[in-house]
Structure formats: structure tokens, C-alpha cells
Amino acid sequence: MTTPLCSKPFAEVFITITGDVHPCCSTAIPVGSLWLSSAREIWEKGFEELRSQMRAGEFPDRCRHCLILRLGLKPR
């Protein structure tokens, strides 16, 4: 297992006023909605594919606009 490209999907969430849940404020594609799933379901299941990609060192499509990852920096 490699070090994840980004720690955000493992440590925090960004929730919009409409209830969409994102791994951070840079992604336009939500991983779930609090109107459709519980916070626990989203944290455990909605983030799983993204976390798997990050663990494998892959650059997920949803993160293509992230300036931090594109510059090769490590987010906190």
C-alpha cells in the first residue's frame, strides 16, 4: 500500500447547505447526500472508492481540479 495522495477523504468532509457531502471543498462531485443516506453510510461506503484510489496512488477524476494535488503538494 502506498501513501495516499491526499488525507482529506480519510479525515474530514465538506457538507453543502443542500446536504451534499464532498471529500473537500475543491470537488464538484459529491460522494453522497444527507437527504438520501446517513452520515455514517456516506463516511463508510460513499468514500470507499475514493479512498481505495488514493491508497493505490491513483488520481481520481473527481480531484482533477484540485490545485494542491496538481502541484504535487500534500494537503493537511
XYZ file of C-alpha atoms in Angstrom:
76
model
C 0.000 0.000 0.000
C 1.331 3.442 -0.912
C 0.832 6.677 0.979
C -2.461 8.325 -0.104
C -2.195 11.342 -2.386
C -4.471 13.268 -0.036
C -5.520 12.822 3.577
C -8.834 14.684 3.297
C -11.070 11.697 2.377
C -9.694 9.887 5.425
C -10.110 12.711 7.931
C -12.856 15.188 7.043
C -15.930 16.012 4.985
C -17.357 19.115 3.372
C -21.154 19.430 3.543
C -23.010 21.955 1.423
C -26.098 23.822 2.560
C -28.165 21.452 0.366
C -26.844 18.358 2.161
C -24.385 17.172 -0.483
C -21.295 15.571 1.056
C -17.893 16.108 -0.563
C -14.433 14.872 0.442
C -13.227 18.501 0.422
C -14.223 21.943 -0.795
C -12.377 21.508 -4.131
C -14.530 18.758 -5.647
C -17.703 19.410 -7.581
C -18.848 15.777 -7.442
C -20.459 14.740 -4.140
C -19.940 11.282 -2.635
C -23.440 11.293 -1.159
C -26.369 13.296 0.142
C -27.604 13.582 3.704
C -31.129 13.572 2.253
C -30.610 10.053 0.910
C -28.139 8.410 3.333
C -26.935 8.754 6.888
C -23.620 10.450 7.615
C -22.218 7.102 8.745
C -23.266 5.359 5.496
C -21.646 8.084 3.421
C -18.453 8.072 5.513
C -18.119 4.273 5.388
C -19.467 3.469 1.913
C -19.611 6.677 -0.125
C -15.936 7.429 0.417
C -14.703 3.847 -0.120
C -13.931 4.048 -3.860
C -12.172 7.388 -3.451
C -10.108 6.090 -0.538
C -9.167 2.951 -2.472
C -7.966 5.044 -5.393
C -5.959 7.292 -3.067
C -4.371 4.292 -1.302
C -3.314 2.923 -4.696
C -1.698 6.236 -5.618
C -4.271 6.923 -8.347
C -5.501 10.406 -9.225
C -9.326 10.212 -9.000
C -11.338 12.029 -11.686
C -13.257 13.970 -9.052
C -9.956 15.502 -7.875
C -8.756 16.721 -11.282
C -9.430 20.382 -10.393
C -7.567 20.233 -7.083
C -4.703 22.697 -7.251
C -2.951 21.084 -4.276
C -2.772 17.656 -5.922
C -1.916 19.060 -9.349
C 1.064 20.889 -7.867
C 2.160 17.751 -6.057
C 1.713 19.261 -2.600
C 0.464 17.352 0.443
C -2.769 18.743 1.902
C -3.002 18.895 5.671
